[in-house]
Short mmCIF file of C-alpha atoms and ligand atoms in Angstrom, two decimals:
data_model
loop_
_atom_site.label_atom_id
_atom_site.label_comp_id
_atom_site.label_asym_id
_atom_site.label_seq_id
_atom_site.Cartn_x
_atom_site.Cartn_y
_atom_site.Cartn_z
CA UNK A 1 0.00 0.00 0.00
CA UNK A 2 1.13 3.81 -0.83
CA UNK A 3 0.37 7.00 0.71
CA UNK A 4 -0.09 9.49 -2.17
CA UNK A 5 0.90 13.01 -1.74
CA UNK A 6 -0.37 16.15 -3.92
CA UNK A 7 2.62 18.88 -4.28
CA UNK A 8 2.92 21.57 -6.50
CA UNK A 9 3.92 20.54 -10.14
CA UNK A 10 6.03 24.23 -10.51
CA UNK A 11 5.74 27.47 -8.72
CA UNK A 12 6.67 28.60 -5.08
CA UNK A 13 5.88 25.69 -3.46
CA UNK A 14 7.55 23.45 -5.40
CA UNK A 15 10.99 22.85 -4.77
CA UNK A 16 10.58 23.39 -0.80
CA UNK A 17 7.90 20.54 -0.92
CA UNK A 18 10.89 18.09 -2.38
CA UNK A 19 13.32 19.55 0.37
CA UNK A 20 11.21 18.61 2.87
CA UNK A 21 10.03 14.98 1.46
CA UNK A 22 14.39 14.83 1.12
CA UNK A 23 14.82 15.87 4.63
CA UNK A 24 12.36 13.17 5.69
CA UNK A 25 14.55 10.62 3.92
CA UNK A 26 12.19 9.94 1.16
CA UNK A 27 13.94 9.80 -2.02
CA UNK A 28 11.95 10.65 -4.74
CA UNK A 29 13.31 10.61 -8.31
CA UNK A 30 12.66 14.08 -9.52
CA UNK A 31 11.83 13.67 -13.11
CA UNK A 32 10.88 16.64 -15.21
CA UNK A 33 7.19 16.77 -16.95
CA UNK A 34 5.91 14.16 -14.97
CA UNK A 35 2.61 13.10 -13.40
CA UNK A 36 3.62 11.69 -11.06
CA UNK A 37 6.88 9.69 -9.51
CA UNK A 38 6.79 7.05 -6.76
CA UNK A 39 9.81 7.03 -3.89
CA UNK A 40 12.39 4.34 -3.83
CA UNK A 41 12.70 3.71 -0.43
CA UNK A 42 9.27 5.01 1.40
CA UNK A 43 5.54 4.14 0.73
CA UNK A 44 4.78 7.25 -0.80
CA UNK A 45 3.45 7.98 -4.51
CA UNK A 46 3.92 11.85 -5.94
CA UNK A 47 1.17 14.13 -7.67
CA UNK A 48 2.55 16.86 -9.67
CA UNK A 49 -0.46 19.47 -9.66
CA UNK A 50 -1.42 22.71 -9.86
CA UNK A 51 -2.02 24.65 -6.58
CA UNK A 52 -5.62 24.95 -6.69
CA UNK A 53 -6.43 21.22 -7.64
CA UNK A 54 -4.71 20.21 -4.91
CA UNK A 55 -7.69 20.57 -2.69
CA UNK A 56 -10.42 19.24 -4.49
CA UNK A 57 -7.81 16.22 -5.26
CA UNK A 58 -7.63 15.04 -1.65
CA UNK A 59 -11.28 15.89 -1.20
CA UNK A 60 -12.05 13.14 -4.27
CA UNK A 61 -9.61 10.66 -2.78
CA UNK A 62 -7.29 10.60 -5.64
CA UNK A 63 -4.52 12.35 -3.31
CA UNK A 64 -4.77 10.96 0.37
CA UNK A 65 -2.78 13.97 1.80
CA UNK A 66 -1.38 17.49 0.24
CA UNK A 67 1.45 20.60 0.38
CA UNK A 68 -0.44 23.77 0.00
CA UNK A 69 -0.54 27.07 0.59
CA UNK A 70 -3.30 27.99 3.47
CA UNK A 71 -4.27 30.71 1.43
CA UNK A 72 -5.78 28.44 -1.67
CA UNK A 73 -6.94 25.86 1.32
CA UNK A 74 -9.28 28.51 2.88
CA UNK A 75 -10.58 29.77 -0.69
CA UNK A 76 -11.37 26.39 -1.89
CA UNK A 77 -13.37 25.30 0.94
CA UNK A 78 -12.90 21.68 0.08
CA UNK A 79 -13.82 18.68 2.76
CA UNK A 80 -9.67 17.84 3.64
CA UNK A 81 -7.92 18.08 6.75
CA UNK A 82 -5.42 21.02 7.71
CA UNK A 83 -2.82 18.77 9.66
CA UNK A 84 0.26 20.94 10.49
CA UNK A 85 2.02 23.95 9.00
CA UNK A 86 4.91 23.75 7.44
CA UNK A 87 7.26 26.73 7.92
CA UNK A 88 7.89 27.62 4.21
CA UNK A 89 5.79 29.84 1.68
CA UNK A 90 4.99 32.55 3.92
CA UNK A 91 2.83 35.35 3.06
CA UNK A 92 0.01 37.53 3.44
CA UNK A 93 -3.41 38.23 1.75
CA UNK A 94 -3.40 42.01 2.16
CA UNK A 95 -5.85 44.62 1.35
CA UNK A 96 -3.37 47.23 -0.65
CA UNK A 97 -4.61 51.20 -2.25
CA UNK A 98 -3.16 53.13 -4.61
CA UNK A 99 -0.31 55.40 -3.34
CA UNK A 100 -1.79 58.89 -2.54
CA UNK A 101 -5.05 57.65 -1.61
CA UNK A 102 -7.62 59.59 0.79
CA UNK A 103 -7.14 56.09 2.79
CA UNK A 104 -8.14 56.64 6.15
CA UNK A 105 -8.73 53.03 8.12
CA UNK A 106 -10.88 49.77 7.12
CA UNK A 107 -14.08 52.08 6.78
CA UNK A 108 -12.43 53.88 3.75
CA UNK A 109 -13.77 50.58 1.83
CA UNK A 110 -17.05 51.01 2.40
CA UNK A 111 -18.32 51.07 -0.94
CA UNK A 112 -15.40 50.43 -2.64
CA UNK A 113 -14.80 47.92 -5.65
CA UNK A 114 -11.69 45.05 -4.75
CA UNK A 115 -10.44 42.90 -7.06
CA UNK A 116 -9.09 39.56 -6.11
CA UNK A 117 -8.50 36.46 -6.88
CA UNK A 118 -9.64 34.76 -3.21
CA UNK A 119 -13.14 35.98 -3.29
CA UNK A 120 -14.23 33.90 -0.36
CA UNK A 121 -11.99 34.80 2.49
CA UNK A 122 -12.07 38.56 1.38
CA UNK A 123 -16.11 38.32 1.28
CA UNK A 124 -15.79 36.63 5.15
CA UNK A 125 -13.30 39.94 5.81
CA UNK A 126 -15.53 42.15 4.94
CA UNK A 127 -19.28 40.29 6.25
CA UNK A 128 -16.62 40.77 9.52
CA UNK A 129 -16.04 44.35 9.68
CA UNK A 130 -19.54 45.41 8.49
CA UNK A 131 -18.28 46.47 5.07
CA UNK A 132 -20.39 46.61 1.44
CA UNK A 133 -17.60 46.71 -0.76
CA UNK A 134 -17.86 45.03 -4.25
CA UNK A 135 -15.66 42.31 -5.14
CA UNK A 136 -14.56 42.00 -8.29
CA UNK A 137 -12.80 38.65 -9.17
CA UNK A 138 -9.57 38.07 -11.44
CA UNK A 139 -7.84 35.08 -11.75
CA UNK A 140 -4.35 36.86 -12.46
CA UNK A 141 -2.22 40.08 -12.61
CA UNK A 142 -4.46 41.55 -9.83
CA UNK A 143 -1.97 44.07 -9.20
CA UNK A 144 -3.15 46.02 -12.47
CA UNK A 145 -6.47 46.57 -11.51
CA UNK A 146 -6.07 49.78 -9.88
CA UNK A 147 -4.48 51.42 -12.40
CA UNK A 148 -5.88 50.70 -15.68
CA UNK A 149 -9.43 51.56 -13.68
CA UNK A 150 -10.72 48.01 -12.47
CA UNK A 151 -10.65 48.72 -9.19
CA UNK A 152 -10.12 50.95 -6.23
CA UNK A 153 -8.32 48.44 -4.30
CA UNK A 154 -7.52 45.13 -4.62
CA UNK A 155 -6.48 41.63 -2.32
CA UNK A 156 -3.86 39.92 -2.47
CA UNK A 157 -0.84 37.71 -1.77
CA UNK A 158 2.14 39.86 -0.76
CA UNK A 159 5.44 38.70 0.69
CA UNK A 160 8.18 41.05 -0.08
CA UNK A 161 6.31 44.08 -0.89
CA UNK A 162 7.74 44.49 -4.09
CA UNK A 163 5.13 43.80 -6.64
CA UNK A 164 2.88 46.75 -4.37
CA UNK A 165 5.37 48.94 -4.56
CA UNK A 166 6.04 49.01 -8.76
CA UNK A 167 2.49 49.28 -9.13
CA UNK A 168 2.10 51.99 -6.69
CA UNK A 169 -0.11 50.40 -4.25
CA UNK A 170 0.84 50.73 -0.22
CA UNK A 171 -0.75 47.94 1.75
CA UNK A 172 -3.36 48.87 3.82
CA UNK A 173 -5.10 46.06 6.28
CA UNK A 174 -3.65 42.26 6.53
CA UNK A 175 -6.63 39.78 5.89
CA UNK A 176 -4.79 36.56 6.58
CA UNK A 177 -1.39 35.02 7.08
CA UNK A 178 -0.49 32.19 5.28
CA UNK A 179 2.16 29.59 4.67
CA UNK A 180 2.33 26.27 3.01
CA UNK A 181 0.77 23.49 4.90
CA UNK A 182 -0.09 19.54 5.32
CA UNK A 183 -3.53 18.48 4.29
CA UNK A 184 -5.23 15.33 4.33
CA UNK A 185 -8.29 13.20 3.26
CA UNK A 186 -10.24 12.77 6.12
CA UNK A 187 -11.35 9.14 5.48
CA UNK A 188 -8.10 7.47 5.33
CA UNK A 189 -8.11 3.66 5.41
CA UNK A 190 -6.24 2.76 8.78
CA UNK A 191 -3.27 1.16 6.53
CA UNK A 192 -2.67 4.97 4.92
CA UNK A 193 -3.08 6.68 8.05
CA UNK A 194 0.05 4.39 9.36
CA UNK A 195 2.00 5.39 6.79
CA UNK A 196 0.97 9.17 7.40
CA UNK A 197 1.81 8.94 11.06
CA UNK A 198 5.22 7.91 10.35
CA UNK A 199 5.82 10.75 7.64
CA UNK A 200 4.14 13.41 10.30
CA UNK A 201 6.81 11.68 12.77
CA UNK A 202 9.47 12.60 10.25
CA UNK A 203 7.90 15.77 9.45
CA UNK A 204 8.07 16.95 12.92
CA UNK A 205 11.51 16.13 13.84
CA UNK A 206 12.62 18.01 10.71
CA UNK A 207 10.43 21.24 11.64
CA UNK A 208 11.81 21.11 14.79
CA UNK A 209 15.43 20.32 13.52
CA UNK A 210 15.24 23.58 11.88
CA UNK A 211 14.14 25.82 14.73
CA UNK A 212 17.78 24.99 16.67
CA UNK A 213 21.25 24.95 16.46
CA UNK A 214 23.85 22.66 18.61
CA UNK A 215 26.26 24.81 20.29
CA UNK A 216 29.37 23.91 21.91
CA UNK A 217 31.69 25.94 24.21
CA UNK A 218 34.43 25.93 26.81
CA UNK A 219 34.39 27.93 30.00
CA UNK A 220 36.13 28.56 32.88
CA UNK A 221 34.68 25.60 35.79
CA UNK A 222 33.73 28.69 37.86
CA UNK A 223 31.49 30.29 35.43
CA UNK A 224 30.08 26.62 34.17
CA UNK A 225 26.43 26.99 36.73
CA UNK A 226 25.85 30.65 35.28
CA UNK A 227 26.38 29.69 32.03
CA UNK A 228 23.88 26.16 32.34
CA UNK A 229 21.33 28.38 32.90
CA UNK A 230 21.90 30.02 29.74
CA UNK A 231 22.05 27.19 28.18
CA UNK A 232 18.93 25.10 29.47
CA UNK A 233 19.14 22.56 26.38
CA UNK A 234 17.04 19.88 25.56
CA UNK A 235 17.56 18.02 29.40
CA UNK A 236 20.15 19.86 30.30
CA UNK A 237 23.02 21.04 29.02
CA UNK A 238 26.15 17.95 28.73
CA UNK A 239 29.66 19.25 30.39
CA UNK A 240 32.92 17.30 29.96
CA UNK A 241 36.31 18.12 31.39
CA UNK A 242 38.72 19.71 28.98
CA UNK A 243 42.59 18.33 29.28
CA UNK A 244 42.84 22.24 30.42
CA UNK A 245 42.57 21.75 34.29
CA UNK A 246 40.07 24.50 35.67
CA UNK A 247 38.25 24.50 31.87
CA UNK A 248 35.21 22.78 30.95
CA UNK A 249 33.24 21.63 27.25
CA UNK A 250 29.44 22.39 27.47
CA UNK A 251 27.38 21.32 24.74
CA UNK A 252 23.82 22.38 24.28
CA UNK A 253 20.49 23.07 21.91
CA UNK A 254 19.39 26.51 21.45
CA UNK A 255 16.44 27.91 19.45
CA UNK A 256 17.50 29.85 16.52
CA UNK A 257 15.43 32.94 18.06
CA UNK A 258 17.31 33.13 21.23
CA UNK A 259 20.40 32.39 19.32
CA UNK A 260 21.86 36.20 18.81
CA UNK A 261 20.89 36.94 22.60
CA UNK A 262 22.52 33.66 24.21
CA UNK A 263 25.67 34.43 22.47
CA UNK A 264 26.33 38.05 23.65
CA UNK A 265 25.54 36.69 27.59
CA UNK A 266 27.94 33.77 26.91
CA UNK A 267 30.78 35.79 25.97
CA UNK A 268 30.00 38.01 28.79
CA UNK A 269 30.56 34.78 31.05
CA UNK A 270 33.87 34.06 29.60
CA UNK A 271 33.06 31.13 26.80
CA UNK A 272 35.63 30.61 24.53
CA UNK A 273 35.91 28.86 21.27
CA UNK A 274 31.83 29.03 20.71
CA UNK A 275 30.97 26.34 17.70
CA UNK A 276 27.38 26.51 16.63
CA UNK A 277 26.39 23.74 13.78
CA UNK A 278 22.70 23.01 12.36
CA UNK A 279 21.29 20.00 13.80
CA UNK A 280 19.49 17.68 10.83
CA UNK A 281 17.14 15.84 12.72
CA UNK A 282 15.33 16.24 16.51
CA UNK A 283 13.32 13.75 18.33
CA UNK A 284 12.14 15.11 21.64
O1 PRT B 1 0.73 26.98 -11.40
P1 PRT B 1 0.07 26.99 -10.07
O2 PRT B 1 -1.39 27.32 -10.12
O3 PRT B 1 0.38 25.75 -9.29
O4 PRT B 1 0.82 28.16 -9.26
P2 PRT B 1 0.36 29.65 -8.89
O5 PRT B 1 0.98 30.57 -9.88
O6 PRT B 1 -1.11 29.74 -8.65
O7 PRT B 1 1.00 29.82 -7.45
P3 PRT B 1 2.44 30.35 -6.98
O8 PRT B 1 3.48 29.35 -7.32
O9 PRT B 1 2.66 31.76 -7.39
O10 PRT B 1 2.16 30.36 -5.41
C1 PRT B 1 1.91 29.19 -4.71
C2 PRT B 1 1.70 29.55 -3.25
O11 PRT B 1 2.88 30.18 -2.74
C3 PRT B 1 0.61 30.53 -2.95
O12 PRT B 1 -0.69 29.94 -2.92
C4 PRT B 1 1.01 31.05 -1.58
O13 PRT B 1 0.57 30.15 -0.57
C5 PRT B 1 2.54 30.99 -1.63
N1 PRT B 1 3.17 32.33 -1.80
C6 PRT B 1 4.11 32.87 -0.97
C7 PRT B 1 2.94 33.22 -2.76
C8 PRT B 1 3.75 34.34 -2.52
N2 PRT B 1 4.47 34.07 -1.39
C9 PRT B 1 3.71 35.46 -3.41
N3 PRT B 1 4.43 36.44 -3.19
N4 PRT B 1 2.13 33.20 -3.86
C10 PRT B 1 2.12 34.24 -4.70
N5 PRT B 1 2.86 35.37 -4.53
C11 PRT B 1 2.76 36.43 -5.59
C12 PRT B 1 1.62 37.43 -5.34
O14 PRT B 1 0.40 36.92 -5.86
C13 PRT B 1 2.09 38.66 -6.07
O15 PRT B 1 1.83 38.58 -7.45
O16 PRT B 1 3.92 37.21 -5.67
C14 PRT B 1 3.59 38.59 -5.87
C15 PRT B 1 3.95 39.38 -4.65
O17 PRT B 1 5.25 39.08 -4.22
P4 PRT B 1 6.16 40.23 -3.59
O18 PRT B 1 7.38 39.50 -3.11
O19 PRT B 1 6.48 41.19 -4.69
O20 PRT B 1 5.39 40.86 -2.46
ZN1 ZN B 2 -2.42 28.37 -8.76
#
């Protein structure tokens, strides 16, 4: 039996969708212009498909599970499961105005024509904050609207802010945050949903993987206790003896967010010799 997973066939989410299925240890031959591919050493067959298929594909059954943006997963409104997010495609759907605009807060919409292409979640936005604007929806180039006179403001995904600011537009409210995430059917046969507990398994340890870095240090054995509680680590921090008498080695975990911050304090504290390495794979 085979678990089959929907990714993107090209586009954003595509080659992050194969690092991750790599990182889980699933090798997947990557052929060009195919369907899909099956892995060599994993239960796992491969749907190449378009972003908004994706979806409806695990609602029909004909994908069991599915990388996708949660953006297209909230538009589509298809019966699937959101499972876990994945930390990659990150954006926002944004509201965004032309520059110069007599944009004052949300109620400037009131009345106002939007084009989008996620009809669905802006229409929620707006039943939300009270609003009759008119939504006008375009499948592509949304950005345009404003200026060749489609629209007064339009919806849509943003990331770097780049794409707003060539066509003049400033973004104005944030309607949802999105990145790519794990879907699934939710009538999986018990067999399938084996096989999808061990790839969330791998999944997770990956994710978390990511978040830390394994740091290693010597410091003076007087300074060792301030610098543990630095350093909390996964259990606690492991310290070894250096050949050095009065030095120790203390190795540790430390999330990637504290990372900058830890440092500074541990150099205050006397470490020397600070190594920091990614970690490729954490099982708490
Ligand atoms: O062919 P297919 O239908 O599969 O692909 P697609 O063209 O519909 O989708 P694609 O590959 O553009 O995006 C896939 C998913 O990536 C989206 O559903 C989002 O979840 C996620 N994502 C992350 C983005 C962006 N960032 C993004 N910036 N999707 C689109 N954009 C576009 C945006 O629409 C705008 O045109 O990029 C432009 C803005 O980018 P900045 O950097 O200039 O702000
Ligand atoms: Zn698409």
């Amino acid at each position: 039996m085979k678990l089959k997973i929907a990714i993107q066939k090209s586009g954003r989410l595509h080659e992050d969708s194969i690092k991750l299925l790599k990182e889980c240890g699933i090798d997947i031959n990557n052929g060009v212009n195919r369907l899909k591919t099956e892995a060599s050493n994993f239960p796992l067959e491969v749907l190449y498909l378009r972003d908004d298929d994706i979806p409806q594909y695990v609602e029909d059954g004909v994908a069991d599970i599915g990388i996708v943006g949660e953006n297209v997963m909230l538009e589509k409104r298809k019966n699937a499961l959101s499972l876990l997010p994945l930390g990659f495609g990150k954006c926002r759907l944004s509201i965004a105005v032309p520059k110069n605009s007599d944009y004052k807060d949300i109620s400037s919409l009131e009345g106002k024509k939007i084009a989008t292409s996620y009809p669905l979640i802006l229409g929620d936005f707006l039943a939300k904050n009270k609003l009759n604007s008119e939504i006008h929806e375009i499948s592509g180039s949304v950005e345009i609207a404003p200026n060749v006179g489609l629209a007064d403001a339009i919806c849509d995904l943003v990331s770097s802010g780049s794409t707003l600011f060539i066509n003049n537009l400033e973004e104005k409210e944030v309607v949802l945050k999105s990145e790519a995430i794990l879907i699934s059917s939710d009538q999986l046969i018990p067999g399938k949903q084996q096989i999808l507990d061990q790839l969330l398994f791998r999944i997770q340890a990956v994710k978390q993987s990511r978040k830390h870095k394994y740091i290693l240090l010597n410091a003076p054995d007087e300074n060792v206790e301030r610098i543990i509680r630095l350093l909390p680590g996964m259990k606690s921090p492991t310290v070894l003896p250096l050949a050095v008498k009065g030095w120790s080695s203390i190795h540790s975990v430390v999330h990637e967010d504290d990372f900058w911050n830890i440092i500074q304090s541990l150099k205050a504290e006397g470490a020397q010799g600070i190594l920091v390495t990614g970690i490729e794979k954490m099982i708490l």
